[in-house]
mmCIF file of C-alpha atoms in Angstrom:
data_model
loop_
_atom_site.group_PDB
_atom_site.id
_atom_site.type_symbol
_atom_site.label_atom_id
_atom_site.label_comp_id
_atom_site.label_asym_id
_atom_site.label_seq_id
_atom_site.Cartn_x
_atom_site.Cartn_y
_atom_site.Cartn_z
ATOM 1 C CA UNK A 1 -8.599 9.642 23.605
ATOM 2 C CA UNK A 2 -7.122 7.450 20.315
ATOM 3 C CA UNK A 3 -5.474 4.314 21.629
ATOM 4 C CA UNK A 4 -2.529 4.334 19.674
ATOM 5 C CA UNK A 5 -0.148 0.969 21.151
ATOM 6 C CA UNK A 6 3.233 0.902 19.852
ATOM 7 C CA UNK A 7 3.633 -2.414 17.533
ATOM 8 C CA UNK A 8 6.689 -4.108 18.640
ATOM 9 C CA UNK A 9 8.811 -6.770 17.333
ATOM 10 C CA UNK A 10 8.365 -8.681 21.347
ATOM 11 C CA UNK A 11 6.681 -7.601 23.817
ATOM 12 C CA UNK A 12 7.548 -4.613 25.900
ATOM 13 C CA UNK A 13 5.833 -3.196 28.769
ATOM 14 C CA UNK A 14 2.667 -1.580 28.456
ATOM 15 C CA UNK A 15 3.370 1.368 29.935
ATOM 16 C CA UNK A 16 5.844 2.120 27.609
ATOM 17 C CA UNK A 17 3.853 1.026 24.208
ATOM 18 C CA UNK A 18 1.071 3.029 25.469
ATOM 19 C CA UNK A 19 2.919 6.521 25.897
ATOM 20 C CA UNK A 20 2.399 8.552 22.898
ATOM 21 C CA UNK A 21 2.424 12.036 22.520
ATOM 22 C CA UNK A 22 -1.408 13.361 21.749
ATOM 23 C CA UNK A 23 -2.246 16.970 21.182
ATOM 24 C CA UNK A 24 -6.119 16.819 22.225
ATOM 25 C CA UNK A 25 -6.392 17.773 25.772
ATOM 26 C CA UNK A 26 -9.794 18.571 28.292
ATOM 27 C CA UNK A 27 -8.764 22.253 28.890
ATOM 28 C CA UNK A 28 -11.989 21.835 31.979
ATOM 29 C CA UNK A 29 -9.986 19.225 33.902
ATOM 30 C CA UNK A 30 -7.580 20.227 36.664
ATOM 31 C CA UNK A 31 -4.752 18.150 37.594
ATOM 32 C CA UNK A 32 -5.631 16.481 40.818
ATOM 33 C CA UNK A 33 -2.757 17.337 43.836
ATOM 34 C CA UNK A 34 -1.461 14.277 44.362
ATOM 35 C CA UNK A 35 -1.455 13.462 40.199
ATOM 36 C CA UNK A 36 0.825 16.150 39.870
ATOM 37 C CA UNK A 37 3.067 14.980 42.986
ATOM 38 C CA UNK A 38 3.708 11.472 41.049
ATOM 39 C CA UNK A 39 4.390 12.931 38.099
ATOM 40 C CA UNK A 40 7.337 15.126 40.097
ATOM 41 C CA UNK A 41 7.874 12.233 42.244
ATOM 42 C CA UNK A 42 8.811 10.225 38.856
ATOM 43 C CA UNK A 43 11.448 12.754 37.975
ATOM 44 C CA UNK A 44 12.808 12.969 41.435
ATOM 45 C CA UNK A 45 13.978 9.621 41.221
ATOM 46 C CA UNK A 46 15.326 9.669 37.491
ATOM 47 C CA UNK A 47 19.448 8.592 37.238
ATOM 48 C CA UNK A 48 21.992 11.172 36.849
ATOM 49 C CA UNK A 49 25.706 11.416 36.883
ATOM 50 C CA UNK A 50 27.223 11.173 40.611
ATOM 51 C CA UNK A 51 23.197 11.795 41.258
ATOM 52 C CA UNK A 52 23.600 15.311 40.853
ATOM 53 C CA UNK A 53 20.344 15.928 39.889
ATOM 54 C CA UNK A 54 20.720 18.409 37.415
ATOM 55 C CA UNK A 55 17.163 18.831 36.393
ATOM 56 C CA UNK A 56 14.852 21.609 37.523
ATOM 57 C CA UNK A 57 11.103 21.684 36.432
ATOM 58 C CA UNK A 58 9.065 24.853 36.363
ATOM 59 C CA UNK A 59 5.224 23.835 36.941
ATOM 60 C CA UNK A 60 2.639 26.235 35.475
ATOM 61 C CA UNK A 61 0.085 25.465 36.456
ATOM 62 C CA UNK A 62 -3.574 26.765 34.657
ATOM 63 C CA UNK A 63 -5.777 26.432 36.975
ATOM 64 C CA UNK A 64 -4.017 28.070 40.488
ATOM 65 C CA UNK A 65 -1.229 30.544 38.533
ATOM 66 C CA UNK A 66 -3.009 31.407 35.391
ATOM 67 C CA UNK A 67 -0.104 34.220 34.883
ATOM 68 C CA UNK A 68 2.553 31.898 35.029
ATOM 69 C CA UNK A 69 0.871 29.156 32.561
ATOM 70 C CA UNK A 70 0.469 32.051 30.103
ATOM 71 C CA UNK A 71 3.844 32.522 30.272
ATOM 72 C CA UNK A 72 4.842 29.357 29.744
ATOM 73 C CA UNK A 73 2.344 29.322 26.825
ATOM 74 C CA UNK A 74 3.674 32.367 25.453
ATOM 75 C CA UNK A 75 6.785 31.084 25.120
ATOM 76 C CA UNK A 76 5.486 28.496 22.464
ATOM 77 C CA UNK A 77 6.190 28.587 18.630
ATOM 78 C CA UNK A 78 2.981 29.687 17.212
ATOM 79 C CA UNK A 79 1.159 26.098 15.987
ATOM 80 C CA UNK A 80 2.287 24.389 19.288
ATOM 81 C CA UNK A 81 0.355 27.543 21.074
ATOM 82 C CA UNK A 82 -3.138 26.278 18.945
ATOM 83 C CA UNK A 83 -3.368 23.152 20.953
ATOM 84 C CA UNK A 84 -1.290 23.421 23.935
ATOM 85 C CA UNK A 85 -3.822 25.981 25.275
ATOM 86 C CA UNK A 86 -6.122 23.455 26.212
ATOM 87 C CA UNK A 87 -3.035 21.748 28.661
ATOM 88 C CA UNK A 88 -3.676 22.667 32.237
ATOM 89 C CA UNK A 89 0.016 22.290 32.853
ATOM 90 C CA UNK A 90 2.816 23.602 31.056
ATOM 91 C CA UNK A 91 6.127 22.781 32.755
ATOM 92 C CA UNK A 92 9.673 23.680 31.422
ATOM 93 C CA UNK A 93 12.266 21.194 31.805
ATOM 94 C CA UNK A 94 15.679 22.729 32.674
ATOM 95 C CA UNK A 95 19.322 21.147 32.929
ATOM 96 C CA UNK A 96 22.274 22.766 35.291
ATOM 97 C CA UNK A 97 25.264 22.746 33.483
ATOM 98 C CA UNK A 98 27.381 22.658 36.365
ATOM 99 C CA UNK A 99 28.127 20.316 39.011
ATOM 100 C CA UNK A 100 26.254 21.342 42.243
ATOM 101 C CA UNK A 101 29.458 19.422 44.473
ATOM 102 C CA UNK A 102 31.975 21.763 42.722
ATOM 103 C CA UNK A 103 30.883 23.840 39.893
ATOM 104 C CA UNK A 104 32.803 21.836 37.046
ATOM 105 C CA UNK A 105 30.709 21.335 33.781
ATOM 106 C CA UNK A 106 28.424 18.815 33.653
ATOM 107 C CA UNK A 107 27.801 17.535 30.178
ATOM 108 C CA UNK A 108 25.504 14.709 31.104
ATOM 109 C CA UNK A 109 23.244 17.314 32.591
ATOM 110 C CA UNK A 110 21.023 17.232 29.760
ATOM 111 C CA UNK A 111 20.829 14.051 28.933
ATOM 112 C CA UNK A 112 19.993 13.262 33.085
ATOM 113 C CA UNK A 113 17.234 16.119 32.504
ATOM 114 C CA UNK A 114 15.827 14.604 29.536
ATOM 115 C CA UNK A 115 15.770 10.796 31.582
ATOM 116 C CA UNK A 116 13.856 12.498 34.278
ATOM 117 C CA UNK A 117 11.278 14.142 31.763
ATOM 118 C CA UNK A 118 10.540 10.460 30.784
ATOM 119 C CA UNK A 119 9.933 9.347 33.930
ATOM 120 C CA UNK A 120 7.690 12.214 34.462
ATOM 121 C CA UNK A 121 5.607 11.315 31.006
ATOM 122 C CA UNK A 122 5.421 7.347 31.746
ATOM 123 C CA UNK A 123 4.031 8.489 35.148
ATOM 124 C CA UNK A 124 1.427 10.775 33.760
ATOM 125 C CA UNK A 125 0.381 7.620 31.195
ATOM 126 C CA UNK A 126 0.224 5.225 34.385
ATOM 127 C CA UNK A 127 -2.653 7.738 35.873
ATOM 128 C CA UNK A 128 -4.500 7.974 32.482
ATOM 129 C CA UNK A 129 -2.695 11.933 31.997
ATOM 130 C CA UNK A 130 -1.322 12.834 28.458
ATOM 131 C CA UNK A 131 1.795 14.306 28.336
ATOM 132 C CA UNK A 132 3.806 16.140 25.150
ATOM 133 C CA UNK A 133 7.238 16.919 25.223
ATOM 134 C CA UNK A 134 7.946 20.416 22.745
ATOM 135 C CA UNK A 135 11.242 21.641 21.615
ATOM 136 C CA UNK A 136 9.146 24.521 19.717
ATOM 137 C CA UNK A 137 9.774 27.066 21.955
ATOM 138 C CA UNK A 138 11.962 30.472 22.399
ATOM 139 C CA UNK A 139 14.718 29.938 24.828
ATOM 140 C CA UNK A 140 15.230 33.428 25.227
ATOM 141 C CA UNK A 141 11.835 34.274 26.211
ATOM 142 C CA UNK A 142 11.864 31.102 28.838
ATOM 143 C CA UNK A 143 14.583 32.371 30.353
ATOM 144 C CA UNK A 144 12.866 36.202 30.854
ATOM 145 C CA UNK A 145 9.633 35.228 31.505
ATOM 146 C CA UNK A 146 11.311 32.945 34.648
ATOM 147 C CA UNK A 147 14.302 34.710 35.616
ATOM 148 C CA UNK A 148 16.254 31.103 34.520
ATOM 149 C CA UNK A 149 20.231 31.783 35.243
ATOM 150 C CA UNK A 150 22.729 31.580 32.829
ATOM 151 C CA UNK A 151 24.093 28.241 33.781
ATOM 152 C CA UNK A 152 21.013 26.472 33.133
ATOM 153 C CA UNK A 153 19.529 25.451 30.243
ATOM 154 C CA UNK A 154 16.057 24.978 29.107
ATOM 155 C CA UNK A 155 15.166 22.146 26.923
ATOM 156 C CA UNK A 156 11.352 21.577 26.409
ATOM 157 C CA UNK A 157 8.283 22.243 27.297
ATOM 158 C CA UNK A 158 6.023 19.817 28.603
ATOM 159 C CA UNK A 159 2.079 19.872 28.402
ATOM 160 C CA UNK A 160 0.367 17.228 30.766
ATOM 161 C CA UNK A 161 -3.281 16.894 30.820
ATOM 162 C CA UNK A 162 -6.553 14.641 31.124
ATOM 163 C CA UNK A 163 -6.641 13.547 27.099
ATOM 164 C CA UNK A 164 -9.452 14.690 25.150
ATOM 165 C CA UNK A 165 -11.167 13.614 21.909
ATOM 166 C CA UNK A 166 -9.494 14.425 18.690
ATOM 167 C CA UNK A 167 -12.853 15.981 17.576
ATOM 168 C CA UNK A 168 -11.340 18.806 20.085
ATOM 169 C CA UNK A 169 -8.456 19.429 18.230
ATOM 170 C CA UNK A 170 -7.846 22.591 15.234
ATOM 171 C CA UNK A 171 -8.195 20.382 11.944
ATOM 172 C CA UNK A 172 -5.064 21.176 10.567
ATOM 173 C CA UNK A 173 -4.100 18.907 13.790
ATOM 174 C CA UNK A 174 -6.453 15.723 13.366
ATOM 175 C CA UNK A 175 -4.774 13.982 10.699
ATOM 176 C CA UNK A 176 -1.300 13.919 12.721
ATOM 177 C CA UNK A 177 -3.105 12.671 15.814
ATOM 178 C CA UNK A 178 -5.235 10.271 14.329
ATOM 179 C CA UNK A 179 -2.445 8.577 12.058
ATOM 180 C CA UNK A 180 -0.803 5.384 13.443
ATOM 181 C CA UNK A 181 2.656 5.607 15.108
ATOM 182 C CA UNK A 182 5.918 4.662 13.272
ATOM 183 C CA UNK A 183 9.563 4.124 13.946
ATOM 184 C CA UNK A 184 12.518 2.830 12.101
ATOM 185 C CA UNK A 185 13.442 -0.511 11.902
ATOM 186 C CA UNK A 186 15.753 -1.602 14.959
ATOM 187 C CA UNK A 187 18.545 -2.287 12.250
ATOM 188 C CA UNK A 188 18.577 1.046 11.475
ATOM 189 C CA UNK A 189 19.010 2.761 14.933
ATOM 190 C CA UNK A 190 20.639 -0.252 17.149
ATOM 191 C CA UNK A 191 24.144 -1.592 16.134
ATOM 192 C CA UNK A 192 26.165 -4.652 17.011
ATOM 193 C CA UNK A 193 29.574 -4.751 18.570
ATOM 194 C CA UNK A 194 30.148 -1.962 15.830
ATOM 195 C CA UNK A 195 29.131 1.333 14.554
ATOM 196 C CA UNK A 196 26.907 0.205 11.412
ATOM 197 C CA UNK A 197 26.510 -3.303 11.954
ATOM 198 C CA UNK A 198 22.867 -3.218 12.361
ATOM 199 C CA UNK A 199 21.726 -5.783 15.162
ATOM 200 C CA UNK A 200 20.081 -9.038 14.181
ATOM 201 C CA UNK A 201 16.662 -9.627 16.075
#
């Protein structure tokens, strides 16, 4: 697997510089049982709004419901099919957006679900699993291909796995994988006391 730390202005912890989202993953190696319980365990315990829970995960899982992970795979743009084929699990995060105490709209729901997905991808990098969050996939065909109600919405498609060499992955792939992670300056994204005023560090 490419060790690809975050470089940070301070220290942060390691579980968090260390989660990156590879593409290269062993297509031979299960998820072990109690792996995969974490990793749900994680989400479980995610905040939400009045602790609703609003998330629901669909687990596909390759290697006991091969119908189910095709599916899921199926439901993939194109290029994000060429390497999440190798992902023994494909699982499809999906926010309610209702209120299970009374029905009214819920407009944190997604951002809840999307807190809980996080906690489910720092878990997987804590047992030495990859994980890759995709919004490259049809909505629609999630929805037939899992009988998903109306009210809920699905918002990406995760593929966890044991991470594999980038020597695995379709070259039009490598160069992505292989390059070294960026983000924006913390002026740029974090403001002070103001909308604009970037934050001094």
């Amino acid at each position: 697997m490419t060790n690809k730390v975050a470089q940070t202005q301070t220290a942060i912890h390691e579980l968090i510089a260390q989660r990156w989202s590879p593409r290269a993953f062993d297509s031979s190696a299960p998820i072990p049982k109690e792996s995969l319980t974490a990793l749900l365990e994680a989400a479980r315990w995610a905040p939400s709004c009045f602790g609703d829970e609003p998330w629901r995960f669909i687990v596909c899982n390759k290697f006991d419901d091969e119908t189910s992970w095709g599916n899921a795979l199926g439901t993939l743009a194109e290029k994000n099919q060429f390497w999440a084929r190798n992902a023994p699990l494909l699982i499809i995060a999906v926010a309610d957006s209702q209120f299970m105490k009374n029905g009214n709209p819920n407009r944190w729901g997604q951002y809840d679900t999307g807190a809980a997905a996080e906690n489910l991808c720092l878990q997987a990098t804590a047992v030495g699993l990859a994980a890759h969050q995709m919004g490259g996939f049809d909505v629609g065909k999630a929805r037939d291909a899992f009988n998903i109600p109306d009210r809920y919405t699905p918002m990406a498609v995760i593929a966890v796995g044991k991470p594999a060499s980038i020597e695995t992955l379709d070259p039009i792939f490598r160069d992505s994988e292989a390059a070294e992670r960026s983000r924006a300056p913390l002026g740029e994204r974090f403001f002070h006391g103001q909308w604009g005023k970037s934050i001094e560090t």
